[in-house]
Short mmCIF file of C-alpha atoms and ligand atoms in Angstrom, two decimals:
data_model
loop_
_atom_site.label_atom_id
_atom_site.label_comp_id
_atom_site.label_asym_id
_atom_site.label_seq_id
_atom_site.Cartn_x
_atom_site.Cartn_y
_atom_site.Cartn_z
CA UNK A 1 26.07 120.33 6.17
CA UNK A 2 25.10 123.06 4.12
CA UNK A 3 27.40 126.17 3.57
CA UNK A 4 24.81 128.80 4.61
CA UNK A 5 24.05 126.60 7.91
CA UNK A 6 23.49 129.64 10.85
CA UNK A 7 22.05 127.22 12.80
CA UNK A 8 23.58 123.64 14.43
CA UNK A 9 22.03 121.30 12.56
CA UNK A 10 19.86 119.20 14.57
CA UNK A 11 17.13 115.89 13.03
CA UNK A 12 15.78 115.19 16.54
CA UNK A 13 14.90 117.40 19.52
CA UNK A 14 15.47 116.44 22.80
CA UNK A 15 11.96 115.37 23.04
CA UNK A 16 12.12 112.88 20.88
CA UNK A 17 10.46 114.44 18.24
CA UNK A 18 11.83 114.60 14.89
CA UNK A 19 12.63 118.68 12.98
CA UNK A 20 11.86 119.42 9.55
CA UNK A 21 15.30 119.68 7.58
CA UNK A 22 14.67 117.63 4.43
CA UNK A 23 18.48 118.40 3.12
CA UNK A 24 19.93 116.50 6.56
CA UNK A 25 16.96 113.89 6.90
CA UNK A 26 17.88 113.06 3.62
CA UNK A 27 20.84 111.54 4.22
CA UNK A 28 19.79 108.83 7.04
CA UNK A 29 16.69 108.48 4.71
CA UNK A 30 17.94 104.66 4.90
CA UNK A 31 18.27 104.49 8.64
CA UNK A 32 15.25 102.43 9.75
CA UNK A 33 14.62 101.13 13.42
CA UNK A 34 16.86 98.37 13.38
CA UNK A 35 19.61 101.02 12.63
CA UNK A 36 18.28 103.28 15.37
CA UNK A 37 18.29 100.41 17.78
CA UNK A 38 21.67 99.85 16.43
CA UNK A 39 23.07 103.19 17.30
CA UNK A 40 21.08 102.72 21.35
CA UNK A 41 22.68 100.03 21.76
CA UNK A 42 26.26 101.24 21.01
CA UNK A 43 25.45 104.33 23.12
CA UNK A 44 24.47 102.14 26.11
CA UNK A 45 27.22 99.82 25.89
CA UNK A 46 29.66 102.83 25.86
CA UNK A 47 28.07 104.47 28.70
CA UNK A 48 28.60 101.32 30.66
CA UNK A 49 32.28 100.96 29.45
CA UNK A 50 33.16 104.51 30.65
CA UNK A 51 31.16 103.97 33.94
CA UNK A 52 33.03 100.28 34.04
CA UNK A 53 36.62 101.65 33.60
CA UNK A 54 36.32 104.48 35.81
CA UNK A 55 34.85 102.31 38.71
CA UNK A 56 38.30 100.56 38.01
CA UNK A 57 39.88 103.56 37.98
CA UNK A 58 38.95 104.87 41.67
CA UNK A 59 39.33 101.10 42.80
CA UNK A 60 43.43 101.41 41.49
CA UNK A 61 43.01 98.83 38.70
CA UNK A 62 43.66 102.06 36.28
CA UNK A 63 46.26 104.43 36.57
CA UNK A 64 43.50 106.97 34.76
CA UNK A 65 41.05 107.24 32.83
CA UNK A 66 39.08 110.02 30.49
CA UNK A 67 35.36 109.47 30.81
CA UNK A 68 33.17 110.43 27.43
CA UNK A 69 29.61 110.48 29.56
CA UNK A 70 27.37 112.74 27.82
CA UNK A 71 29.75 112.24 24.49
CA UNK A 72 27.74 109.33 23.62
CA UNK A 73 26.08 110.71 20.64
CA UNK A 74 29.03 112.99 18.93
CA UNK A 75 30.93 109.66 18.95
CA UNK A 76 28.87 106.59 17.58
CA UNK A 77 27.13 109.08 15.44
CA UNK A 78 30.10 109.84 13.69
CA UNK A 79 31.93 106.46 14.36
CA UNK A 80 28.47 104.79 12.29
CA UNK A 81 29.36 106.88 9.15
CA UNK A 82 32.85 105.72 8.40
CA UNK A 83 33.48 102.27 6.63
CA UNK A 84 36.48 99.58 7.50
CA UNK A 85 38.93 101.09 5.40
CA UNK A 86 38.39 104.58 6.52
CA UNK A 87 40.77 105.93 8.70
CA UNK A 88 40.58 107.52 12.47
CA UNK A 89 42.78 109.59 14.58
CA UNK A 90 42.08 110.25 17.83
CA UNK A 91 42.46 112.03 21.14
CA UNK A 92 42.49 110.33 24.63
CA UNK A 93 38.56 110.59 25.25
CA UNK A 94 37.34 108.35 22.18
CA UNK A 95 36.38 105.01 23.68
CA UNK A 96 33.32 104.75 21.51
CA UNK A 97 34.74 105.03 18.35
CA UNK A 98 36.93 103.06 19.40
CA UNK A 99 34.53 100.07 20.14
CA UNK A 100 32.57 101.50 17.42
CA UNK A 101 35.07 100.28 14.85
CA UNK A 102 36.33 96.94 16.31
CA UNK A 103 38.33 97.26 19.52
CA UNK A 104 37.42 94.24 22.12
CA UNK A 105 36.68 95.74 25.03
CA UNK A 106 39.72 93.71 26.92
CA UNK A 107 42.24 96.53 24.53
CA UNK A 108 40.58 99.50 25.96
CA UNK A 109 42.13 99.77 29.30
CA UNK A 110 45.98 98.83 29.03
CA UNK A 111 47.59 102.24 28.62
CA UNK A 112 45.40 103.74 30.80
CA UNK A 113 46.65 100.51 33.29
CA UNK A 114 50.09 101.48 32.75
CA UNK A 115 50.34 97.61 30.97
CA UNK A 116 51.62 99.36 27.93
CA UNK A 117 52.24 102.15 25.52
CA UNK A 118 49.27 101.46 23.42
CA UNK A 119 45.59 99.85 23.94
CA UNK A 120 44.67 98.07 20.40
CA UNK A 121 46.68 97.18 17.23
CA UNK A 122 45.80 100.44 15.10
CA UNK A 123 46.21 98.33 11.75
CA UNK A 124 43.35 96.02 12.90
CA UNK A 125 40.72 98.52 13.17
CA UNK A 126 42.49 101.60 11.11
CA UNK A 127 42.07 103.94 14.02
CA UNK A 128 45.49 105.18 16.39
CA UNK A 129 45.85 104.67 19.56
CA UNK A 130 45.24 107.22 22.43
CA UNK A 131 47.11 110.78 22.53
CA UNK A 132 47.68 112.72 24.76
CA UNK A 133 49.22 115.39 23.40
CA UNK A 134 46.81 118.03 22.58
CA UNK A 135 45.82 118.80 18.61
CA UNK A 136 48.88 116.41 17.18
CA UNK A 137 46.52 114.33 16.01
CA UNK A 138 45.32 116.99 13.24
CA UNK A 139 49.02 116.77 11.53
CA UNK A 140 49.20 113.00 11.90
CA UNK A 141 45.66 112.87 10.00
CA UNK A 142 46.51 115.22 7.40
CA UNK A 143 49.50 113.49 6.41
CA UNK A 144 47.59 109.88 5.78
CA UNK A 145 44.95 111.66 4.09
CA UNK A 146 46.97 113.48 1.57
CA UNK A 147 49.11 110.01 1.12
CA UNK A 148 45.84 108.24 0.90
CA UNK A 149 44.99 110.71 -1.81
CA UNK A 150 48.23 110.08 -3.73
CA UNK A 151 47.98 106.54 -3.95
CA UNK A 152 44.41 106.94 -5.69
CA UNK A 153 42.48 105.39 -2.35
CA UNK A 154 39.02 106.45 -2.37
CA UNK A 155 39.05 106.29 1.31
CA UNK A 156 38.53 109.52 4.20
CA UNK A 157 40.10 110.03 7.34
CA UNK A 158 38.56 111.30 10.36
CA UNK A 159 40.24 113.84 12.91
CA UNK A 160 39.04 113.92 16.18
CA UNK A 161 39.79 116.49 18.59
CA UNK A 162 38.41 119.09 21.54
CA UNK A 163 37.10 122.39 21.68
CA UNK A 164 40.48 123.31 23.63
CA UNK A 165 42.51 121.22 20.79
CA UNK A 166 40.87 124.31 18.39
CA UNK A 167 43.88 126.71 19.75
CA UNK A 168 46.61 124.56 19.24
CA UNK A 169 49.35 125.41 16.03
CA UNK A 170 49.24 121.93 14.88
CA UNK A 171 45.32 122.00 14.33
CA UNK A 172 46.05 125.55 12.85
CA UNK A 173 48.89 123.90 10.14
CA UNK A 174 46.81 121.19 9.57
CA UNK A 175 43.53 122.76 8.96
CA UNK A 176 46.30 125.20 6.45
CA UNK A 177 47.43 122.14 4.46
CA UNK A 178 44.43 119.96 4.64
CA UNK A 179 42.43 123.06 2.75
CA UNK A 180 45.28 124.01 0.40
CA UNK A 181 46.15 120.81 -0.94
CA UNK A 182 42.35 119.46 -1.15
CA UNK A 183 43.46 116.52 2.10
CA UNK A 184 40.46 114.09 1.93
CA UNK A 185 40.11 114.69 6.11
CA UNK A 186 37.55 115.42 8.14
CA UNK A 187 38.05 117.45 11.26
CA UNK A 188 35.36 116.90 13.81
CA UNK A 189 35.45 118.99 16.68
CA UNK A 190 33.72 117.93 20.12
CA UNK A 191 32.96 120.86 21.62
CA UNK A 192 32.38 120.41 24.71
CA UNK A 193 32.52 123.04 26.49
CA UNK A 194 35.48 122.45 28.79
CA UNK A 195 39.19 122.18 27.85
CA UNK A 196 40.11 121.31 31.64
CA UNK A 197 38.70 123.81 33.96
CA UNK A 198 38.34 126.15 30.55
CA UNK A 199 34.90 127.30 29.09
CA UNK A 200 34.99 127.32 25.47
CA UNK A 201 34.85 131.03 25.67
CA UNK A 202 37.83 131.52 26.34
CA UNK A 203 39.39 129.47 23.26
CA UNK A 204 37.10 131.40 20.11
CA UNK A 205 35.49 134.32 19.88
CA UNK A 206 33.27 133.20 17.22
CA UNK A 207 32.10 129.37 16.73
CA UNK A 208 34.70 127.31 16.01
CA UNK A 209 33.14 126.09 12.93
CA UNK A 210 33.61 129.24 11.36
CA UNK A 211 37.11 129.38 11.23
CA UNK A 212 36.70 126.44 8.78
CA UNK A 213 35.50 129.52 6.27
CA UNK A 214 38.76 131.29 6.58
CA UNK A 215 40.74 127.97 5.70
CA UNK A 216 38.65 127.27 3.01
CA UNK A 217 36.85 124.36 3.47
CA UNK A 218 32.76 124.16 4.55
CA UNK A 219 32.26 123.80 8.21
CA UNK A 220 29.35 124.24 10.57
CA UNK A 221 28.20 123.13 13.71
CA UNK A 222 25.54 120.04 14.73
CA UNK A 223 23.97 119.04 18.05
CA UNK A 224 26.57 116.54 19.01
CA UNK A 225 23.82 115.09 21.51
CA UNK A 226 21.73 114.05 18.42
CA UNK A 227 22.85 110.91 17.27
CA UNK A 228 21.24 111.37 13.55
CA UNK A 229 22.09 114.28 13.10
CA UNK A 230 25.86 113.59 13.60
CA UNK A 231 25.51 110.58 11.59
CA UNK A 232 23.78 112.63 8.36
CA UNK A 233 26.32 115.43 8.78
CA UNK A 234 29.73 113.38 9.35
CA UNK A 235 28.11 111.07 5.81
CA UNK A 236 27.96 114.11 3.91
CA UNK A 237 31.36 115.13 4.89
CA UNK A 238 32.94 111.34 4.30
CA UNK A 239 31.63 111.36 1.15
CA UNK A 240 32.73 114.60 0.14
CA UNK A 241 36.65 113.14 1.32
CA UNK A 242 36.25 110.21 -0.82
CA UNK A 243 35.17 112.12 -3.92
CA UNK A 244 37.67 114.21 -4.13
CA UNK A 245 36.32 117.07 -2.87
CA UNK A 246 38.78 118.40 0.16
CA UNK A 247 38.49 118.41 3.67
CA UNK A 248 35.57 119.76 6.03
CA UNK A 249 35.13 120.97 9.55
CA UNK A 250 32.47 119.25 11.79
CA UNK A 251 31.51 121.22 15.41
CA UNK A 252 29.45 118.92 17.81
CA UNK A 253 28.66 121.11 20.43
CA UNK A 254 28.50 118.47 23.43
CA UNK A 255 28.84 118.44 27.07
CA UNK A 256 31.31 116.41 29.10
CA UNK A 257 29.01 115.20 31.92
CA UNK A 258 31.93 114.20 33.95
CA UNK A 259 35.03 115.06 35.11
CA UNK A 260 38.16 116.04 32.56
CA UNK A 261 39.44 113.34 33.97
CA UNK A 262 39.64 110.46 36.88
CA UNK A 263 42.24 113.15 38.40
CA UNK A 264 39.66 116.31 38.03
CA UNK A 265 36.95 117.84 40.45
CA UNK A 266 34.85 120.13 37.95
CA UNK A 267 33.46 121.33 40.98
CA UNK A 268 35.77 123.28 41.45
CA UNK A 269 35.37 125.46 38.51
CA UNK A 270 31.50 125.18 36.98
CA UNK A 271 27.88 125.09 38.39
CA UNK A 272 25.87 122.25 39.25
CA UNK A 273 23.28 124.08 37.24
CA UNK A 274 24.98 124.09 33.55
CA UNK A 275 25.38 120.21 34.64
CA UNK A 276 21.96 120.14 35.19
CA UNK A 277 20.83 121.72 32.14
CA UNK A 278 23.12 119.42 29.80
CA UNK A 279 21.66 116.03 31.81
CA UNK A 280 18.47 117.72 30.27
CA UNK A 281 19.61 116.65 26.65
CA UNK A 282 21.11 113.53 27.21
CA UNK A 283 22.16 112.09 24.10
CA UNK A 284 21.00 108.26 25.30
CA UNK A 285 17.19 109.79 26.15
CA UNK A 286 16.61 111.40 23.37
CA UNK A 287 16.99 108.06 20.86
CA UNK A 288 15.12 106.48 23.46
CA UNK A 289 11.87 108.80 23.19
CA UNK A 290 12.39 109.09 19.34
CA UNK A 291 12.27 104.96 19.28
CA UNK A 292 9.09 105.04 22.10
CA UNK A 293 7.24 108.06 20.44
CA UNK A 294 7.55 105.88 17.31
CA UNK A 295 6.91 102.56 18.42
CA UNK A 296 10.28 100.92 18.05
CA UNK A 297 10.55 100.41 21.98
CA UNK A 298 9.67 97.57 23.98
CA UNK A 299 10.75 96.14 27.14
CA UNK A 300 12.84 92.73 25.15
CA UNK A 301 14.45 94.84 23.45
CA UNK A 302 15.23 96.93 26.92
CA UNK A 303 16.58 93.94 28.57
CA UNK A 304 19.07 92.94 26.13
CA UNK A 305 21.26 96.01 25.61
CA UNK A 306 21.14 95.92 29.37
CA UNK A 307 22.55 91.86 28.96
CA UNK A 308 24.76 93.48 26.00
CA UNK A 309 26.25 96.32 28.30
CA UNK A 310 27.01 94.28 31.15
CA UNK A 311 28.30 91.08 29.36
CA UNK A 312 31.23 94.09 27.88
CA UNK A 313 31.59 95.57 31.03
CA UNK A 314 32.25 92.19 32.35
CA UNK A 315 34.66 91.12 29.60
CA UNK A 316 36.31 94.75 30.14
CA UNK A 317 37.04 94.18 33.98
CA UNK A 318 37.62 90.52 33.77
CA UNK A 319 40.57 91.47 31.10
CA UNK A 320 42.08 94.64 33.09
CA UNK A 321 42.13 93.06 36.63
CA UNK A 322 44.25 90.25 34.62
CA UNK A 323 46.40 92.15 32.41
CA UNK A 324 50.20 91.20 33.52
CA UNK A 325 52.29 93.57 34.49
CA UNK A 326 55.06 94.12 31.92
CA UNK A 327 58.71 93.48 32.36
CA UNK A 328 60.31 97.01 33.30
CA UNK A 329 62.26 97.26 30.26
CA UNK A 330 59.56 96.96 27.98
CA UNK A 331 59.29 100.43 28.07
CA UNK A 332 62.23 100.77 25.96
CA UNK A 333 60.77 98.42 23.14
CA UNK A 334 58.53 100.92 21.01
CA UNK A 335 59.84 103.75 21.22
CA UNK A 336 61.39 103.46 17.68
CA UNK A 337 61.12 101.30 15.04
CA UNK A 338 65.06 100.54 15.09
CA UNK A 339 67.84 100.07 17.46
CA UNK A 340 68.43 104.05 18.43
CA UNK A 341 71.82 104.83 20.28
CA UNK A 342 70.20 106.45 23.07
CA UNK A 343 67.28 104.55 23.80
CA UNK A 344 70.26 101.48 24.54
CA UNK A 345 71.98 103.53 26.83
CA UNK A 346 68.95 104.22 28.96
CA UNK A 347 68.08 100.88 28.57
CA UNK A 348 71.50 99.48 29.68
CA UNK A 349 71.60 102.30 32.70
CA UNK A 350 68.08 101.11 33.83
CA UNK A 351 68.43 97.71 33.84
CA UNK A 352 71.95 98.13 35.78
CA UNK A 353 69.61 100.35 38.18
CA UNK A 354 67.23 97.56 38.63
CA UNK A 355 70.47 95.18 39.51
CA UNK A 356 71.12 97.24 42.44
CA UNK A 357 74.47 98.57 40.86
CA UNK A 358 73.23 102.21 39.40
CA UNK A 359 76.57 103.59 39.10
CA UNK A 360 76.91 106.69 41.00
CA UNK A 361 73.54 107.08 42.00
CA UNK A 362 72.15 105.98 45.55
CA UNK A 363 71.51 102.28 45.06
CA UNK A 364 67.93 100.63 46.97
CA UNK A 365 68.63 100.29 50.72
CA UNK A 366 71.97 102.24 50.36
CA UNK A 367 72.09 104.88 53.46
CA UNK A 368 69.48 102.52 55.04
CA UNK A 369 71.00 100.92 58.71
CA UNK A 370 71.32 97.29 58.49
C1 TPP B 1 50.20 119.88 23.78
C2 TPP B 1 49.49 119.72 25.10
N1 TPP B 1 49.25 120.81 25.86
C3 TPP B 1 48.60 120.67 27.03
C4 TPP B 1 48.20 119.45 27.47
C5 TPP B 1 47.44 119.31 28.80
N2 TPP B 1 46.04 119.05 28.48
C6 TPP B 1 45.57 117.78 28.52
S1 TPP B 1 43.97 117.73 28.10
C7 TPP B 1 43.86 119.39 27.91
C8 TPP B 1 42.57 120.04 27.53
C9 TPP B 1 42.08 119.66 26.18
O1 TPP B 1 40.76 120.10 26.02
P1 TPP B 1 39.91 119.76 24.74
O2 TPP B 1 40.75 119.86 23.53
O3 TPP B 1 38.70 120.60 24.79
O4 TPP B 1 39.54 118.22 24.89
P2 TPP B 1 38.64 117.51 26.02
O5 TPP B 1 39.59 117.13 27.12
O6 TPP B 1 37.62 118.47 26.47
O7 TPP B 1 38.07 116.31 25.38
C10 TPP B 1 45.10 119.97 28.17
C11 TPP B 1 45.35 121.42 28.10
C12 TPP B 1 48.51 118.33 26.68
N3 TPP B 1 48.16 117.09 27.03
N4 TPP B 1 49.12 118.49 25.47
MG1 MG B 2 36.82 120.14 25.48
#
């Protein structure tokens, strides 16, 4: 992404047809129709792993769960131009990466069951596991990269986070550090649009990409529903980490077709016709008219991502309905590395609780006529 970028940058409209921008097409010059198909595919099979888990969601098999329909694009776009050894931090919304860079689709559901603290072994696929708590991520990323940096790897970490992420301090200190000590990270920002029942509005007066300007580091903003486009901008900015050349800032502005999350009604607070006009650009049409309009599309082809996407969604239910429930004091076992004083005494207290002897406190059944 160029520095003097006014515009989002953008390789295919939602038509299907591709824009003139030889500095961005440039850099998916190599991404033929197998690769295109490639990137469908992924989108489809995400789509049906978000509609999949929250299905199990409203049926009680989840606890919760935070959809990414109509995220599609910003996500395997992105999640396509970072290698093995690269390393991703995450929010709580970014299931594609995740199955983007390894996770079987019977890791993506346990937290979200309540099976456990974590979905996925993070060292298998070098991405972290779900957060929850809002912008963290961008001091947890900043911190790799710059020890990445000092132990000579020549690899980049990714940041992702949300539009409503942007106003957090920790984003603010990491974006700080990352651009004063040259962090080989890349922030990428899906905007969109919603922080909860928030407009973006009401989080930056100005793009958010252009407070990359006042850190010090390029930034600017692509259609996050244009799965080229993300991949040729999030490339540039990859290979910018690995050379040595700092951190950048990456916008996609999105849409999150759905709710915040399992627990939300946006109903309650936006119009059926901004909905409306988003479904418009869906990220999974538009690679689908780019691939018909240029004769990459056929109806074999059609049939098995639909066999693909179903065979995961399968393998994704099969593996959540299963899961076992954990022993209650599990919950104790990761929450640090080593024994911590605390952490025994609660653990001690709790499983005296579950014994029926809770030591001051009204046992089960006590009070309750026999
Ligand atoms: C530190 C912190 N503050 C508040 C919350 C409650 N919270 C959960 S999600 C969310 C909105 C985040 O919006 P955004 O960053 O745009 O991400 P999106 O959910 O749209 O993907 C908030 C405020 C939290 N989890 N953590
Ligand atoms: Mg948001």
């Amino acid at each position: 992404m160029s520095a003097k970028s006014e515009y989002p940058v953008q390789l295919v409209q939602p038509d299907g047809r591709r824009v003139l921008d030889p500095e961005h097409a440039a850099l998916v010059a190599d991404v033929g129709p197998q690769r295109l198909r490639a990137l469908y595919e992924d989108m489809v099979v995400t789509r049906r792993i978000d509609t999949e888990a929250t299905a199990l969601q409203r049926q009680g098999q989840l606890g919760l769960w935070a959809p990414l329909l109509g995220q599609e694009a910003a996500q395997v776009g992105s999640a396509h131009a970072l290698r093995p050894d690269d390393y991703v931090f995450c929010g709580y919304r970014e299931t594609a990466v995740a199955y983007c860079r390894g996770v079987p689709p019977s890791d993506l559901t346990r937290l979200w069951r309540g099976a456990a603290h974590h979905c996925w072994d993070p060292h298998a696929v070098n991405m972290t596991n779900p957060n929850i708590v809002v912008g963290s991520q961008g001091l947890h990323a900043t911190g790799y990269a710059f020890a990445a940096h000092l132990d000579g790897a020549d690899i980049a970490t990714i940041v992702y986070f949300g539009d409503g992420a942007s106003s957090q301090g920790d984003l603010a200190e990491a974006l700080g550090f990352a651009a004063s000590w040259s962090a080989p990270v890349v922030f990428f920002c899906q905007n969109n649009h919603w922080a909860i029942s928030e407009p973006v509005r009401v989080q930056s007066a100005t793009p958010i990409a252009r407070r990359a300007y006042g850190y010090g580091m390029p930034g600017g903003q692509v259609d996050g529903n244009d799965v080229l486009a993300v991949l040729a901008v999030t490339r540039q900015a990859v290979a910018r980490a690995r050379s040595g050349g700092g951190p950048s800032f990456i916008e996609a502005l999105t849409y999150r077709m759905g709710p915040h999350t399992t627990a939300d009604d946006p109903t309650r607070y936006r119009s059926a016709a901004e909905t409306e006009q988003w479904a418009r650009r869906d990220p999974i049409d538009r690679i689908r008219r780019l691939l018909e309009r240029e004769g990459h599309w056929d109806d074999a082809f059609e049939s098995r991502v639909a066999e693909r996407a179903h065979a995961v969604a399968r393998a994704l239910r099969d593996a959540t309905v299963d899961m076992p429930d954990p022993a209650p004091a599990e919950l104790f076992d990761h929450v640090y590395t080593t024994p911590h004083p605390l952490i025994t005494e609660q653990r001690r207290a709790y499983a005296e609780y579950l014994a029926g002897d809770p030591g001051g406190s009204p046992a089960r059944g006590e009070g309750v006529p026999r």
